[in-house]
Short mmCIF file of C-alpha atoms in Angstrom, two decimals:
data_model
loop_
_atom_site.label_atom_id
_atom_site.label_comp_id
_atom_site.label_asym_id
_atom_site.label_seq_id
_atom_site.Cartn_x
_atom_site.Cartn_y
_atom_site.Cartn_z
CA MET A 1 -76.06 -37.02 -9.23
CA ASN A 2 -74.65 -33.93 -7.50
CA ARG A 3 -74.43 -30.81 -9.63
CA LEU A 4 -70.81 -30.11 -10.61
CA HIS A 5 -69.31 -26.83 -11.72
CA PRO A 6 -68.42 -26.64 -15.40
CA ILE A 7 -64.75 -27.44 -16.01
CA MET A 8 -62.76 -25.48 -18.60
CA LEU A 9 -59.49 -26.65 -20.14
CA VAL A 10 -57.33 -23.78 -21.35
CA GLY A 11 -53.85 -24.02 -22.84
CA THR A 12 -50.44 -22.42 -22.65
CA GLY A 13 -50.62 -22.50 -26.46
CA SER A 14 -52.25 -24.17 -29.44
CA ASP A 15 -52.04 -27.95 -29.94
CA VAL A 16 -51.19 -28.71 -26.31
CA GLY A 17 -53.79 -31.50 -26.15
CA LYS A 18 -56.84 -29.73 -24.69
CA SER A 19 -59.25 -31.47 -27.05
CA VAL A 20 -58.03 -34.97 -26.22
CA ILE A 21 -58.12 -34.33 -22.47
CA ALA A 22 -61.64 -32.92 -22.83
CA THR A 23 -62.62 -36.08 -24.72
CA ALA A 24 -61.19 -38.22 -21.92
CA LEU A 25 -63.11 -36.25 -19.25
CA CYS A 26 -66.36 -36.62 -21.20
CA ARG A 27 -65.94 -40.40 -21.10
CA ILE A 28 -64.78 -40.45 -17.44
CA PHE A 29 -67.78 -38.42 -16.23
CA LEU A 30 -70.07 -40.69 -18.26
CA GLN A 31 -68.49 -43.80 -16.72
CA ASP A 32 -69.00 -42.31 -13.26
CA GLY A 33 -72.73 -41.82 -13.76
CA TYR A 34 -72.91 -38.19 -14.84
CA SER A 35 -74.42 -36.82 -18.06
CA PRO A 36 -71.60 -34.68 -19.49
CA ALA A 37 -71.51 -32.66 -22.69
CA PRO A 38 -68.67 -30.75 -24.42
CA PHE A 39 -68.61 -27.03 -25.17
CA LYS A 40 -66.25 -24.80 -27.11
CA ALA A 41 -67.57 -21.32 -27.75
CA GLN A 42 -65.37 -20.68 -30.77
CA ASN A 43 -63.45 -23.22 -32.79
CA MET A 44 -61.18 -22.72 -35.80
CA ALA A 45 -60.95 -25.85 -37.95
CA LEU A 46 -61.41 -27.13 -41.48
CA ASN A 47 -62.39 -30.57 -40.20
CA SER A 48 -66.07 -30.16 -39.39
CA TYR A 49 -69.08 -32.42 -38.91
CA ALA A 50 -72.81 -32.36 -39.68
CA THR A 51 -75.21 -32.65 -36.74
CA PRO A 52 -78.39 -34.77 -36.96
CA GLU A 53 -80.25 -31.53 -37.74
CA GLY A 54 -78.00 -30.90 -40.75
CA LEU A 55 -75.95 -28.10 -39.17
CA GLU A 56 -72.17 -27.71 -38.91
CA ILE A 57 -69.84 -27.88 -35.90
CA GLY A 58 -66.16 -28.52 -35.30
CA ARG A 59 -65.11 -32.16 -35.50
CA ALA A 60 -63.52 -32.10 -32.02
CA GLN A 61 -66.84 -31.35 -30.33
CA ALA A 62 -68.53 -34.11 -32.35
CA VAL A 63 -65.85 -36.53 -31.12
CA GLN A 64 -66.28 -35.35 -27.52
CA ALA A 65 -70.06 -35.76 -27.78
CA GLU A 66 -69.46 -39.26 -29.08
CA ALA A 67 -67.28 -39.98 -26.04
CA ALA A 68 -70.11 -38.70 -23.83
CA ARG A 69 -72.61 -40.81 -25.84
CA VAL A 70 -74.87 -37.85 -26.59
CA PRO A 71 -75.97 -36.50 -29.99
CA CYS A 72 -73.79 -33.65 -31.18
CA HIS A 73 -75.49 -30.25 -31.36
CA THR A 74 -74.53 -26.74 -32.46
CA ASP A 75 -74.83 -25.55 -28.85
CA MET A 76 -71.63 -27.51 -28.23
CA ASN A 77 -69.75 -25.31 -30.73
CA PRO A 78 -71.89 -22.27 -31.59
CA LEU A 79 -69.13 -20.41 -33.43
CA LEU A 80 -66.95 -22.15 -36.04
CA LEU A 81 -64.28 -20.42 -38.11
CA LYS A 82 -63.22 -22.13 -41.35
CA PRO A 83 -60.19 -20.39 -42.94
CA ASN A 84 -60.49 -19.71 -46.67
CA SER A 85 -56.95 -18.36 -46.93
CA GLU A 86 -54.26 -16.82 -44.73
CA HIS A 87 -56.34 -13.66 -44.46
CA THR A 88 -60.06 -14.59 -44.58
CA THR A 89 -62.31 -17.08 -42.85
CA GLN A 90 -65.86 -18.32 -43.21
CA VAL A 91 -67.85 -17.63 -40.03
CA VAL A 92 -70.38 -20.33 -39.09
CA LEU A 93 -72.81 -19.29 -36.33
CA ASN A 94 -75.14 -21.85 -34.76
CA GLY A 95 -74.36 -24.23 -37.58
CA LYS A 96 -74.96 -21.89 -40.54
CA PRO A 97 -72.51 -19.69 -42.48
CA ILE A 98 -73.04 -15.96 -41.95
CA GLY A 99 -70.32 -14.75 -44.34
CA ASN A 100 -66.57 -14.37 -44.80
CA ARG A 101 -64.47 -12.00 -42.74
CA SER A 102 -60.86 -10.96 -42.60
CA ALA A 103 -58.99 -11.69 -39.39
CA TYR A 104 -58.78 -7.95 -38.71
CA ASP A 105 -62.52 -7.42 -39.09
CA TYR A 106 -63.39 -10.50 -37.05
CA PHE A 107 -61.29 -9.55 -34.01
CA ARG A 108 -62.40 -5.90 -33.90
CA LYS A 109 -64.38 -4.97 -30.79
CA GLU A 110 -67.22 -3.56 -32.89
CA GLY A 111 -69.95 -6.14 -33.35
CA ARG A 112 -68.47 -8.63 -30.88
CA GLU A 113 -71.32 -8.36 -28.41
CA GLU A 114 -73.74 -10.03 -30.81
CA LEU A 115 -71.41 -13.03 -31.09
CA ARG A 116 -70.73 -12.97 -27.33
CA HIS A 117 -74.46 -13.05 -26.63
CA ALA A 118 -74.93 -16.00 -29.04
CA VAL A 119 -72.20 -18.18 -27.51
CA CYS A 120 -73.37 -17.44 -23.97
CA GLU A 121 -76.94 -18.37 -24.86
CA ALA A 122 -75.69 -21.64 -26.39
CA PHE A 123 -73.81 -22.46 -23.19
CA ASP A 124 -76.85 -21.69 -21.04
CA ARG A 125 -79.07 -24.00 -23.10
CA LEU A 126 -76.49 -26.78 -22.91
CA SER A 127 -75.91 -26.32 -19.18
CA ALA A 128 -79.62 -26.72 -18.53
CA ARG A 129 -79.57 -30.19 -20.13
CA TYR A 130 -76.26 -31.71 -19.05
CA ASN A 131 -74.05 -32.09 -15.96
CA PRO A 132 -71.17 -31.31 -16.03
CA ILE A 133 -70.19 -29.23 -19.05
CA VAL A 134 -66.63 -29.95 -20.23
CA MET A 135 -65.48 -26.68 -21.73
CA GLU A 136 -62.48 -26.06 -23.94
CA GLY A 137 -60.61 -22.83 -24.57
CA ALA A 138 -58.74 -21.97 -27.76
CA GLY A 139 -55.08 -21.31 -28.46
CA SER A 140 -53.17 -19.63 -25.67
CA VAL A 141 -55.05 -18.34 -22.63
CA SER A 142 -52.56 -15.48 -22.27
CA GLU A 143 -53.05 -13.55 -25.55
CA ILE A 144 -53.59 -10.32 -23.64
CA ASN A 145 -53.72 -8.23 -26.83
CA LEU A 146 -56.97 -10.02 -27.74
CA ARG A 147 -58.44 -9.93 -24.23
CA ASP A 148 -61.11 -7.35 -25.03
CA SER A 149 -62.45 -9.35 -27.99
CA ASP A 150 -61.98 -12.87 -26.57
CA LEU A 151 -65.09 -15.04 -26.68
CA VAL A 152 -63.74 -18.47 -25.83
CA ASN A 153 -61.26 -18.42 -22.94
CA MET A 154 -61.53 -16.60 -19.59
CA PRO A 155 -64.55 -14.42 -20.47
CA MET A 156 -66.47 -17.63 -21.19
CA ALA A 157 -65.19 -19.15 -17.94
CA ARG A 158 -66.54 -16.12 -16.08
CA HIS A 159 -69.95 -16.46 -17.70
CA ALA A 160 -70.11 -20.18 -16.87
CA ASN A 161 -68.52 -19.78 -13.43
CA ALA A 162 -66.22 -22.60 -14.46
CA ASP A 163 -63.25 -24.09 -12.69
CA VAL A 164 -60.27 -23.67 -15.02
CA ILE A 165 -57.50 -26.20 -15.59
CA LEU A 166 -54.38 -25.06 -17.45
CA VAL A 167 -52.91 -27.61 -19.89
CA ALA A 168 -49.20 -27.30 -20.72
CA ASP A 169 -47.27 -29.19 -23.41
CA ILE A 170 -43.93 -30.31 -21.98
CA ASP A 171 -42.84 -31.89 -25.26
CA ARG A 172 -42.34 -28.53 -26.99
CA GLY A 173 -40.11 -27.23 -24.17
CA GLY A 174 -40.40 -24.18 -21.94
CA VAL A 175 -43.07 -25.71 -19.71
CA PHE A 176 -42.09 -23.67 -16.62
CA ALA A 177 -42.06 -20.31 -18.41
CA SER A 178 -45.23 -20.97 -20.40
CA THR A 179 -47.17 -22.21 -17.37
CA TYR A 180 -46.02 -19.48 -15.00
CA GLY A 181 -46.48 -16.77 -17.63
CA SER A 182 -49.94 -17.98 -18.59
CA ILE A 183 -51.11 -17.67 -14.98
CA MET A 184 -49.30 -14.46 -14.05
CA LEU A 185 -50.67 -12.60 -17.11
CA GLN A 186 -54.26 -13.10 -15.93
CA THR A 187 -56.29 -10.52 -14.06
CA THR A 188 -56.70 -11.06 -10.33
CA GLU A 189 -60.22 -12.45 -10.82
CA ASP A 190 -59.27 -14.77 -13.66
CA LYS A 191 -56.18 -16.02 -11.83
CA ALA A 192 -58.43 -17.13 -8.96
CA ARG A 193 -60.42 -19.33 -11.36
CA ILE A 194 -57.38 -21.43 -12.32
CA LYS A 195 -57.61 -24.41 -9.96
CA GLY A 196 -55.09 -26.86 -11.41
CA ILE A 197 -52.41 -27.65 -13.98
CA ILE A 198 -52.07 -30.70 -16.22
CA VAL A 199 -48.67 -31.26 -17.80
CA ASN A 200 -49.30 -33.08 -21.07
CA LYS A 201 -47.27 -35.06 -23.65
CA PHE A 202 -44.52 -36.23 -21.32
CA ARG A 203 -41.82 -38.56 -22.67
CA GLY A 204 -39.61 -40.81 -20.56
CA ASP A 205 -39.56 -41.78 -16.88
CA LEU A 206 -42.12 -39.79 -14.87
CA ARG A 207 -39.94 -39.99 -11.77
CA LEU A 208 -37.52 -37.58 -13.46
CA PHE A 209 -40.14 -34.82 -13.28
CA GLU A 210 -41.10 -35.17 -9.61
CA SER A 211 -38.95 -32.20 -8.59
CA GLY A 212 -40.25 -30.23 -11.56
CA ARG A 213 -43.81 -30.89 -10.49
CA LYS A 214 -43.12 -29.47 -7.04
CA MET A 215 -41.35 -26.44 -8.54
CA LEU A 216 -44.36 -25.70 -10.75
CA GLU A 217 -46.72 -25.82 -7.78
CA GLU A 218 -44.47 -23.51 -5.75
CA LEU A 219 -44.03 -21.04 -8.62
CA CYS A 220 -47.66 -20.89 -9.63
CA GLY A 221 -49.46 -21.52 -6.35
CA VAL A 222 -51.68 -24.01 -8.17
CA PRO A 223 -51.68 -27.82 -7.75
CA VAL A 224 -50.42 -30.02 -10.59
CA LEU A 225 -53.25 -32.51 -11.05
CA GLY A 226 -51.31 -34.79 -13.34
CA VAL A 227 -48.42 -35.41 -15.70
CA VAL A 228 -49.78 -37.28 -18.72
CA PRO A 229 -47.41 -39.32 -20.92
CA MET A 230 -47.56 -39.42 -24.69
CA PHE A 231 -49.53 -42.34 -26.10
CA LYS A 232 -49.39 -44.05 -29.49
CA ASP A 233 -51.66 -47.05 -29.02
CA ILE A 234 -54.91 -45.10 -28.54
CA VAL A 235 -56.64 -43.76 -31.65
CA ILE A 236 -58.68 -40.58 -31.24
CA GLU A 237 -59.84 -38.68 -34.33
CA GLU A 238 -57.81 -35.51 -34.83
CA GLU A 239 -59.21 -32.14 -35.82
CA ASP A 240 -56.07 -30.39 -37.05
CA SER A 241 -54.04 -31.47 -40.07
CA VAL A 242 -50.65 -30.36 -38.68
CA GLU A 243 -49.31 -33.92 -38.57
CA LEU A 244 -50.44 -35.10 -42.00
CA GLU A 245 -47.13 -34.32 -43.69
CA GLN A 246 -45.46 -36.71 -41.25
CA LYS A 247 -47.68 -39.50 -42.59
CA HIS A 248 -45.65 -39.77 -45.77
CA ARG A 249 -44.48 -43.36 -45.71
CA SER A 250 -42.77 -45.17 -48.53
CA LEU A 251 -44.64 -47.68 -50.66
CA GLN A 252 -44.78 -51.16 -49.15
CA GLN A 253 -44.79 -54.51 -50.87
CA GLY A 254 -47.58 -56.88 -49.85
CA LYS A 255 -49.88 -53.97 -48.99
CA VAL A 256 -52.46 -52.01 -50.96
CA ASN A 257 -50.72 -48.64 -51.35
CA ILE A 258 -53.21 -45.78 -51.14
CA ALA A 259 -51.93 -42.27 -51.89
CA VAL A 260 -54.00 -39.38 -50.53
CA VAL A 261 -53.29 -36.09 -52.30
CA LEU A 262 -51.90 -33.63 -49.75
CA LEU A 263 -53.93 -30.52 -50.59
CA ARG A 264 -53.02 -27.15 -49.11
CA HIS A 265 -56.57 -26.64 -47.82
CA ILE A 266 -57.35 -30.27 -46.96
CA SER A 267 -60.43 -30.83 -44.81
CA ASN A 268 -62.13 -33.82 -43.19
CA PHE A 269 -59.03 -36.02 -43.38
CA THR A 270 -60.77 -38.23 -40.81
CA ASP A 271 -62.38 -39.78 -43.90
CA PHE A 272 -59.32 -42.06 -44.05
CA ASN A 273 -59.10 -43.27 -40.45
CA VAL A 274 -60.67 -46.66 -41.20
CA LEU A 275 -58.32 -47.29 -44.12
CA GLU A 276 -55.32 -46.26 -42.00
CA ARG A 277 -55.97 -48.99 -39.47
CA ASP A 278 -56.74 -51.71 -42.05
CA GLU A 279 -53.89 -54.23 -41.89
CA ARG A 280 -54.05 -54.74 -45.65
CA VAL A 281 -53.46 -51.08 -46.43
CA ASN A 282 -50.51 -48.68 -46.50
CA LEU A 283 -52.10 -45.22 -46.63
CA PHE A 284 -49.98 -42.09 -46.92
CA TYR A 285 -50.28 -38.41 -47.87
CA THR A 286 -48.14 -37.10 -50.71
CA ASN A 287 -47.60 -34.58 -53.50
CA ASN A 288 -44.78 -36.61 -55.06
CA ILE A 289 -45.60 -37.40 -58.69
CA LYS A 290 -43.67 -40.69 -58.59
CA ASP A 291 -45.84 -41.90 -55.68
CA PHE A 292 -48.97 -41.52 -57.80
CA GLU A 293 -47.37 -43.54 -60.59
CA LYS A 294 -46.86 -46.52 -58.26
CA ALA A 295 -49.94 -46.29 -56.00
CA ASP A 296 -52.75 -48.85 -56.23
CA ILE A 297 -55.40 -46.28 -55.31
CA ILE A 298 -55.32 -42.47 -55.42
CA ILE A 299 -57.72 -40.41 -53.30
CA ILE A 300 -58.37 -36.69 -53.76
CA PRO A 301 -59.81 -35.53 -50.40
CA GLY A 302 -62.09 -32.70 -49.39
CA THR A 303 -60.88 -29.11 -49.38
CA LYS A 304 -62.08 -25.72 -48.18
CA ALA A 305 -60.76 -24.06 -51.39
CA THR A 306 -61.48 -26.35 -54.33
CA LEU A 307 -60.47 -24.00 -57.14
CA ASP A 308 -57.29 -22.83 -55.42
CA ASP A 309 -56.19 -26.40 -54.73
CA LEU A 310 -57.10 -27.51 -58.26
CA TYR A 311 -55.01 -24.64 -59.66
CA GLU A 312 -52.06 -25.79 -57.54
CA LEU A 313 -52.45 -29.44 -58.66
CA ARG A 314 -52.30 -28.29 -62.27
CA ARG A 315 -49.32 -26.03 -61.59
CA ASN A 316 -47.21 -28.66 -59.78
CA GLY A 317 -47.97 -31.53 -62.18
CA VAL A 318 -49.99 -33.65 -59.74
CA ALA A 319 -53.17 -33.32 -61.83
CA GLN A 320 -51.42 -34.69 -64.90
CA ALA A 321 -49.88 -37.52 -62.85
CA ILE A 322 -53.34 -38.54 -61.57
CA ILE A 323 -54.76 -38.54 -65.11
CA ARG A 324 -51.86 -40.72 -66.35
CA ALA A 325 -52.29 -43.15 -63.45
CA HIS A 326 -56.02 -43.38 -64.15
CA ARG A 327 -55.35 -44.17 -67.80
CA ASN A 328 -53.02 -46.96 -66.68
CA GLY A 329 -55.78 -48.54 -64.57
CA THR A 330 -55.25 -47.00 -61.12
CA LEU A 331 -58.46 -46.52 -59.14
CA VAL A 332 -59.03 -42.81 -58.46
CA ILE A 333 -61.50 -41.70 -55.76
CA GLY A 334 -62.65 -38.12 -55.14
CA ILE A 335 -64.49 -37.01 -52.01
CA CYS A 336 -66.37 -33.70 -51.73
CA GLY A 337 -64.01 -31.09 -53.22
CA GLY A 338 -62.00 -33.95 -54.68
CA TYR A 339 -65.21 -35.18 -56.35
CA GLN A 340 -65.74 -31.75 -57.89
CA MET A 341 -62.16 -31.80 -59.26
CA LEU A 342 -62.81 -35.08 -61.08
CA GLY A 343 -65.36 -33.42 -63.35
CA GLN A 344 -65.23 -31.39 -66.54
CA THR A 345 -65.40 -27.87 -65.09
CA ILE A 346 -65.69 -25.99 -61.79
CA SER A 347 -67.16 -22.49 -62.01
CA ASP A 348 -67.35 -19.76 -59.39
CA PRO A 349 -69.19 -16.88 -61.11
CA ASP A 350 -70.00 -15.07 -57.86
CA GLY A 351 -66.52 -15.36 -56.32
CA ILE A 352 -67.74 -17.54 -53.46
CA GLU A 353 -64.28 -19.10 -53.00
CA GLY A 354 -62.09 -16.31 -54.33
CA SER A 355 -60.79 -14.74 -57.50
CA ILE A 356 -60.64 -17.77 -59.84
CA PRO A 357 -63.85 -17.74 -61.96
CA GLN A 358 -63.48 -21.16 -63.61
CA LEU A 359 -61.06 -24.03 -64.16
CA PRO A 360 -61.22 -27.26 -66.13
CA GLY A 361 -61.39 -30.34 -63.94
CA LEU A 362 -59.47 -33.57 -64.46
CA GLY A 363 -62.14 -34.79 -66.86
CA LEU A 364 -62.47 -38.26 -65.34
CA LEU A 365 -66.20 -37.94 -64.62
CA ASN A 366 -68.91 -36.34 -66.75
CA ILE A 367 -69.99 -33.81 -64.14
CA SER A 368 -69.74 -30.04 -63.80
CA THR A 369 -69.93 -27.93 -60.65
CA VAL A 370 -71.01 -24.34 -59.99
CA MET A 371 -70.10 -22.80 -56.63
CA THR A 372 -73.08 -21.32 -54.80
CA ALA A 373 -73.52 -19.38 -51.58
CA GLU A 374 -75.90 -21.97 -50.17
CA LYS A 375 -74.15 -24.68 -48.15
CA THR A 376 -75.26 -28.31 -47.95
CA THR A 377 -74.87 -29.91 -44.50
CA LYS A 378 -76.67 -33.14 -43.70
CA GLN A 379 -76.29 -36.70 -42.48
CA VAL A 380 -77.14 -39.28 -45.15
CA GLU A 381 -77.83 -42.97 -45.68
CA PHE A 382 -77.11 -44.67 -48.98
CA GLU A 383 -76.90 -48.13 -50.50
CA PHE A 384 -73.63 -49.52 -51.83
CA GLU A 385 -73.14 -53.05 -53.13
CA GLY A 386 -76.48 -54.03 -51.60
CA LYS A 387 -75.58 -52.80 -48.10
CA MET A 388 -76.99 -49.78 -46.26
CA CYS A 389 -74.29 -47.26 -45.41
CA LYS A 390 -74.13 -43.84 -43.78
CA GLY A 391 -72.09 -40.66 -43.89
CA TYR A 392 -72.56 -36.91 -44.03
CA GLU A 393 -72.24 -34.01 -46.46
CA ILE A 394 -70.68 -30.58 -45.91
CA HIS A 395 -70.06 -28.68 -49.14
CA GLN A 396 -70.73 -25.63 -51.23
CA GLY A 397 -71.50 -25.96 -54.91
CA GLN A 398 -74.12 -27.70 -57.01
CA THR A 399 -72.97 -30.56 -59.26
CA ARG A 400 -74.79 -31.48 -62.44
CA MET A 401 -74.28 -34.94 -63.93
CA GLY A 402 -74.38 -35.79 -67.61
CA PRO A 403 -74.83 -39.27 -69.10
CA LEU A 404 -72.10 -41.78 -68.34
CA PRO A 405 -69.62 -42.05 -71.22
CA PRO A 406 -68.46 -45.45 -72.56
CA PRO A 407 -66.03 -47.16 -70.16
CA SER A 408 -62.34 -46.79 -70.96
CA PRO A 409 -60.52 -49.92 -72.20
CA VAL A 410 -58.29 -50.12 -69.12
CA GLY A 411 -61.06 -49.25 -66.65
CA ARG A 412 -63.29 -51.50 -64.62
CA GLU A 413 -65.99 -53.60 -66.24
CA PRO A 414 -69.16 -51.82 -67.44
CA GLU A 415 -71.29 -53.38 -64.70
CA CYS A 416 -69.34 -51.29 -62.18
CA GLU A 417 -70.63 -48.06 -63.71
CA ARG A 418 -73.02 -46.32 -61.32
CA GLN A 419 -74.75 -43.01 -60.93
CA THR A 420 -76.95 -43.00 -57.85
CA ALA A 421 -78.07 -39.39 -57.77
CA ASN A 422 -81.63 -38.82 -58.91
CA SER A 423 -84.78 -37.16 -57.60
CA GLN A 424 -85.29 -39.87 -54.98
CA HIS A 425 -81.60 -40.11 -53.97
CA PRO A 426 -80.02 -36.65 -54.37
CA THR A 427 -76.73 -37.61 -52.71
CA PRO A 428 -74.44 -38.49 -55.62
CA ILE A 429 -72.08 -41.42 -55.95
CA THR A 430 -70.77 -41.39 -59.49
CA GLN A 431 -68.57 -44.13 -60.93
CA HIS A 432 -67.14 -44.48 -64.38
CA GLY A 433 -64.67 -47.29 -64.88
CA ASN A 434 -61.82 -46.92 -62.42
CA CYS A 435 -63.01 -43.57 -61.06
CA ILE A 436 -65.45 -42.97 -58.17
CA GLY A 437 -66.66 -39.62 -56.90
CA THR A 438 -68.99 -38.66 -54.06
CA TYR A 439 -69.92 -35.78 -51.79
CA ILE A 440 -70.23 -38.17 -48.83
CA HIS A 441 -67.76 -37.78 -45.98
CA GLY A 442 -67.50 -41.06 -44.08
CA PHE A 443 -67.95 -42.90 -47.42
CA LEU A 444 -64.83 -44.95 -46.64
CA ASP A 445 -66.00 -45.81 -43.12
CA ASN A 446 -68.42 -48.40 -44.52
CA PRO A 447 -67.26 -52.05 -44.85
CA SER A 448 -69.01 -52.63 -48.19
CA VAL A 449 -67.17 -49.66 -49.70
CA ILE A 450 -63.81 -50.76 -48.28
CA GLU A 451 -64.18 -54.29 -49.60
CA PHE A 452 -65.23 -53.00 -53.02
CA ILE A 453 -62.22 -50.74 -53.51
CA LEU A 454 -59.77 -53.36 -52.19
CA LYS A 455 -61.30 -56.16 -54.29
CA GLY A 456 -58.65 -57.74 -56.49
CA LYS A 457 -55.90 -55.74 -54.81
CA ALA A 458 -55.75 -57.35 -51.36
CA GLU A 459 -56.04 -61.04 -52.32
CA ASN A 460 -52.42 -61.82 -51.46
CA THR A 461 -52.25 -59.67 -48.34
CA GLU A 462 -53.09 -60.46 -44.74
CA LYS A 463 -56.83 -59.99 -44.29
CA GLN A 464 -58.03 -57.74 -41.52
CA ILE A 465 -59.07 -59.94 -38.60
CA LYS A 466 -60.99 -57.50 -36.41
CA ASN A 467 -64.76 -58.04 -36.55
CA GLU A 468 -65.80 -54.89 -34.67
CA THR A 469 -67.49 -52.03 -36.48
CA TYR A 470 -65.83 -48.63 -36.69
CA GLU A 471 -68.30 -47.31 -34.09
CA GLU A 472 -67.34 -50.14 -31.72
CA PHE A 473 -63.66 -49.48 -32.35
CA LYS A 474 -64.02 -45.77 -31.53
CA ASP A 475 -66.04 -46.49 -28.39
CA ARG A 476 -63.31 -48.86 -27.18
CA GLN A 477 -60.69 -46.15 -27.81
CA TYR A 478 -62.60 -43.70 -25.60
CA ASP A 479 -62.52 -46.24 -22.77
CA LEU A 480 -58.77 -46.74 -23.28
CA LEU A 481 -58.26 -42.97 -23.24
CA ALA A 482 -60.26 -42.66 -20.02
CA ASP A 483 -58.13 -45.41 -18.43
CA HIS A 484 -54.97 -43.60 -19.49
CA MET A 485 -56.15 -40.30 -18.01
CA ARG A 486 -57.31 -41.89 -14.73
CA LYS A 487 -53.86 -43.43 -14.32
CA TYR A 488 -52.01 -40.13 -14.54
CA VAL A 489 -54.49 -37.44 -13.43
CA ASP A 490 -55.92 -37.05 -9.92
CA ILE A 491 -59.60 -37.42 -10.85
CA ASP A 492 -60.68 -37.45 -7.19
CA LYS A 493 -59.05 -34.04 -6.73
CA LEU A 494 -60.77 -32.83 -9.88
CA TYR A 495 -64.17 -33.90 -8.49
CA GLU A 496 -63.34 -32.13 -5.23
CA ILE A 497 -62.62 -28.92 -7.14
CA MET A 498 -65.81 -29.18 -9.20
CA ALA A 499 -68.01 -29.91 -6.17
CA SER A 500 -66.62 -27.24 -3.82
CA PRO A 501 -68.50 -23.97 -3.26
CA PRO A 502 -67.48 -21.52 -6.00
CA ALA A 503 -64.79 -19.09 -4.98
CA LEU A 504 -66.34 -16.39 -7.17
CA PRO A 505 -69.94 -15.49 -8.00
CA ARG A 506 -71.20 -16.17 -11.49
CA ARG A 507 -70.82 -13.24 -13.85
CA GLU A 508 -73.81 -12.41 -16.06
CA GLY A 509 -72.48 -12.43 -19.64
CA ALA A 510 -68.90 -12.94 -20.69
CA GLY A 511 -67.97 -9.30 -20.39
CA GLU A 512 -64.76 -7.43 -19.78
CA PRO A 513 -62.37 -8.63 -17.05
CA THR A 514 -61.78 -6.73 -13.85
CA SER A 515 -58.22 -5.71 -13.14
#
């Protein structure tokens, strides 16, 4: 296949849909015979993923790699920022944590060249293996106050000699001002790299925006490659949790009502995607105590700040509500940080997470956890109900398990007690009565796990008919997304842009812009 320039999607702001469009392009290029791969120099997200090598990257790049049908790798997201609080973040470089930094320290010019060199090297390695590279910027491309320290937007485009496409979100309003301003605030050199505009998240009749499309092209001097409507019938895993609070539905009769605790620092909420699409299930996120009293299953998800979230659950009464529901026979499941909360104690003697040295857990499992600087990241296989399953771990802290206590009178039968962690199988799945805890993300993606937790609860509900696996379902969604994007974006024009002689020579390194 002909060598194509890298393509970079930048945005007029955050959450304009860059990641989803990049996912679509990865699948489109694959369908057309190319060997694409995604790249985002710097990502900020709590929803991360473990590579086959046991290293950590942002979930969005793992999804995009899946759409391209290539193994995910840290070169696709060499720099990952995982916020610990409003002021500090954990910095993950090439898949491994290198420490916590405040936002002020991170964005200072001092020390940036080391990070700049690392992300450029990652791109170069990736570019040598794949064609084309589908690059993604971060946030707004026009944050001129951060221009000198930027690693991910136009400086990266200069290093890669990428063609840049500006993505604008029309749903939030101000599409003309945000698009025009984003282009006009660029340097002369960077402005020349912007080859097209995609207007995203359109609602209504597209014919109503025909005049607007022409106005944008005249104002900006850049072609509008497409106006992409909103979609609701295509399921692509999300990276950000901004929409979780909107998933607070009321309890439904005839369904298995599953309440996921809405933690302030929730991470890896993609753990619940399979349950969300199960026709037998009504899954929702909540902090309402009355919801926990009526739910059939309660799930405590992963979190980036286990002790802080546990403190809040105790303060707002949710912890006590979960304990009461468990005593009344409700199945309680904890994943990763939620698993740690189910135990007797969580200790942080070295202040790894913050200023809280220790808290009592919910006391539903006989485990105790000590936070440690070393981070566990790995893909795992495990057996559950006689079936081989898979998932991945990303967590800090070491959990020690004591002997299983006698089952509670209202819990499940004794034969359902399990404790799988031992020297041969170090990945723990601990169950005592009507309480299950595990470090495994993706635990609930496995059919044998789903059927086990719904057993006895879904007998009078409509059984899920679909026979496809979750992997098959996701692959079909990528094809649907590609079809949607082909319908509304001029892909032929995009290929023409990516195959044309570059208007500018490649810059060595992602250095300072010329004015």
